[in-house]
mmCIF file of C-alpha atoms and ligand atoms in Angstrom:
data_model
loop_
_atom_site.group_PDB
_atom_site.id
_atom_site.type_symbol
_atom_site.label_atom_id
_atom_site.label_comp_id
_atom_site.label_asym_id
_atom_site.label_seq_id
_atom_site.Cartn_x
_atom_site.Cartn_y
_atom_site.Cartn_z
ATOM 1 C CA UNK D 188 16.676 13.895 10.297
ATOM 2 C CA UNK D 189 13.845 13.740 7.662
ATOM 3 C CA UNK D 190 12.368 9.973 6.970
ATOM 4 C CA UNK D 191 11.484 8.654 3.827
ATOM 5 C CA UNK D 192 7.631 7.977 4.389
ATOM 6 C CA UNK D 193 7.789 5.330 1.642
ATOM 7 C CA UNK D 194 10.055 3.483 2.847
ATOM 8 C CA UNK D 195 10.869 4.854 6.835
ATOM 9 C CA UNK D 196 14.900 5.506 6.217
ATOM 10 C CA UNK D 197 16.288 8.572 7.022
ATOM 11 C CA UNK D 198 17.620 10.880 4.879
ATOM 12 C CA UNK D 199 19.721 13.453 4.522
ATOM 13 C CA UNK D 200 18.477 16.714 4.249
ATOM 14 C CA UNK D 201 21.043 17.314 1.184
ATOM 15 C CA UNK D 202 18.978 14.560 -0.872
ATOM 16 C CA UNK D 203 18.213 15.495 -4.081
ATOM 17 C CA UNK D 204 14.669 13.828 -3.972
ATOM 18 C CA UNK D 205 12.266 15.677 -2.299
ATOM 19 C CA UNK D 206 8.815 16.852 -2.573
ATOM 20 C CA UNK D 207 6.765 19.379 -1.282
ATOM 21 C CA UNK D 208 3.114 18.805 -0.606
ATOM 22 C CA UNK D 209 0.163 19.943 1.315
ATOM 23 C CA UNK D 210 2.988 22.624 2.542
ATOM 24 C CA UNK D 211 5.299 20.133 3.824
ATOM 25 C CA UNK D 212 8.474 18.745 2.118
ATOM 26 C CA UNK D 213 9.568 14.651 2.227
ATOM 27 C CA UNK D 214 12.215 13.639 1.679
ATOM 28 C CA UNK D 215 13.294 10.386 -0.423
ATOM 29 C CA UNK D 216 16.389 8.393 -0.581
ATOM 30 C CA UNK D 217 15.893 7.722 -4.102
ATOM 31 C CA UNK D 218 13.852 8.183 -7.295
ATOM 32 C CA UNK D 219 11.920 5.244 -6.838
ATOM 33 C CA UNK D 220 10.454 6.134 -3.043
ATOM 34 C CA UNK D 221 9.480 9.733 -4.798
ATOM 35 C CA UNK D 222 8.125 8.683 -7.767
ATOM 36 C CA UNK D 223 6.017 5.986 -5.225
ATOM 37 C CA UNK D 224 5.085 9.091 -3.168
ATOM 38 C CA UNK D 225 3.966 11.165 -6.161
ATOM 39 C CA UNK D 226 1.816 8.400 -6.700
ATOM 40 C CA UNK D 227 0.069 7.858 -4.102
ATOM 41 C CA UNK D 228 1.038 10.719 -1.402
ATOM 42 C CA UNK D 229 -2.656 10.292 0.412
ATOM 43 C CA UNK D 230 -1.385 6.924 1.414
ATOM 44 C CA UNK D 231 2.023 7.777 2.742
ATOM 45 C CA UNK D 232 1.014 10.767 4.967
ATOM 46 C CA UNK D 233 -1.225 9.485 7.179
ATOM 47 C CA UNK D 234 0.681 9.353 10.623
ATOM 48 C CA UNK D 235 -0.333 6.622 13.187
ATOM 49 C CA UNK D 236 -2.977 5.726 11.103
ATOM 50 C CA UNK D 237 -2.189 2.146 10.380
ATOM 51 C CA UNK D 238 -5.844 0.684 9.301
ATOM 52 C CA UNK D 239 -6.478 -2.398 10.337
ATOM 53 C CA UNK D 240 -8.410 -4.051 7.213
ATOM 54 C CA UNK D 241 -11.099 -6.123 8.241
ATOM 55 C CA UNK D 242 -11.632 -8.507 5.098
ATOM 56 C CA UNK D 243 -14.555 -9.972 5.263
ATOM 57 C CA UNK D 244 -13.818 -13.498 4.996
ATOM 58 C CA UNK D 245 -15.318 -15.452 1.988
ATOM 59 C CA UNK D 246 -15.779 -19.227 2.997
ATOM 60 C CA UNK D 247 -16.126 -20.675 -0.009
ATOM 61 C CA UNK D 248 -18.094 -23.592 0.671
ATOM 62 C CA UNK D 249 -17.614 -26.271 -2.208
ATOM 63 C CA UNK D 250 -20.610 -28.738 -2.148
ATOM 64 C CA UNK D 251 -19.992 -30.456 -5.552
ATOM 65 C CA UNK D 252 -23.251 -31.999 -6.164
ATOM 66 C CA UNK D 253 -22.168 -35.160 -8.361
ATOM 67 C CA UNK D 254 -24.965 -35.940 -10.872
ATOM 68 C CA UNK D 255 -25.521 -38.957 -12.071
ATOM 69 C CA UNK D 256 -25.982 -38.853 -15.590
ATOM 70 C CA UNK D 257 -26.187 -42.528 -15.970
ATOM 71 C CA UNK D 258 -29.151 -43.831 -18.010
ATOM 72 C CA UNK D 259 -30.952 -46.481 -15.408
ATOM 73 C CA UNK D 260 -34.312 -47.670 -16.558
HETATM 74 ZN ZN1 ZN M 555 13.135 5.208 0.313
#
């Protein structure tokens, strides 16, 4: 059974929705997962590849320095 790489159902191999790239052919269950897959197929391909982001984390330190703009003579 073929799997939709966009979204991981499986399809039947009758489905109108296919694609053939890199010499391989996906399958899609609908217009929408192809059109996704068109796309962006890079993104969809990679097997077992799950990235694991690291984000660098912005701490956004907010040191409000309150001015006193009072007049004091
Ligand atoms: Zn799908």
């Amino acid at each position: 059974m073929p799997i939709d790489p966009v979204c991981g159902m499986e399809i039947g191999e009758e489905t109108e929705f296919k694609v053939e790239y890199g010499g391989k052919v996906y399958y899609f269950c609908s217009p929408h997962c192809k059109a996704q897959f068109e796309a962006n197929p890079e993104k969809y391909i990679k097997e077992g590849g799950m990235e694991h982001g690291h984000g660098m984390h912005s701490h956004g330190h907010g040191h409000g320095h309150k001015k006193h703009g009072c007049c004091h003579h």
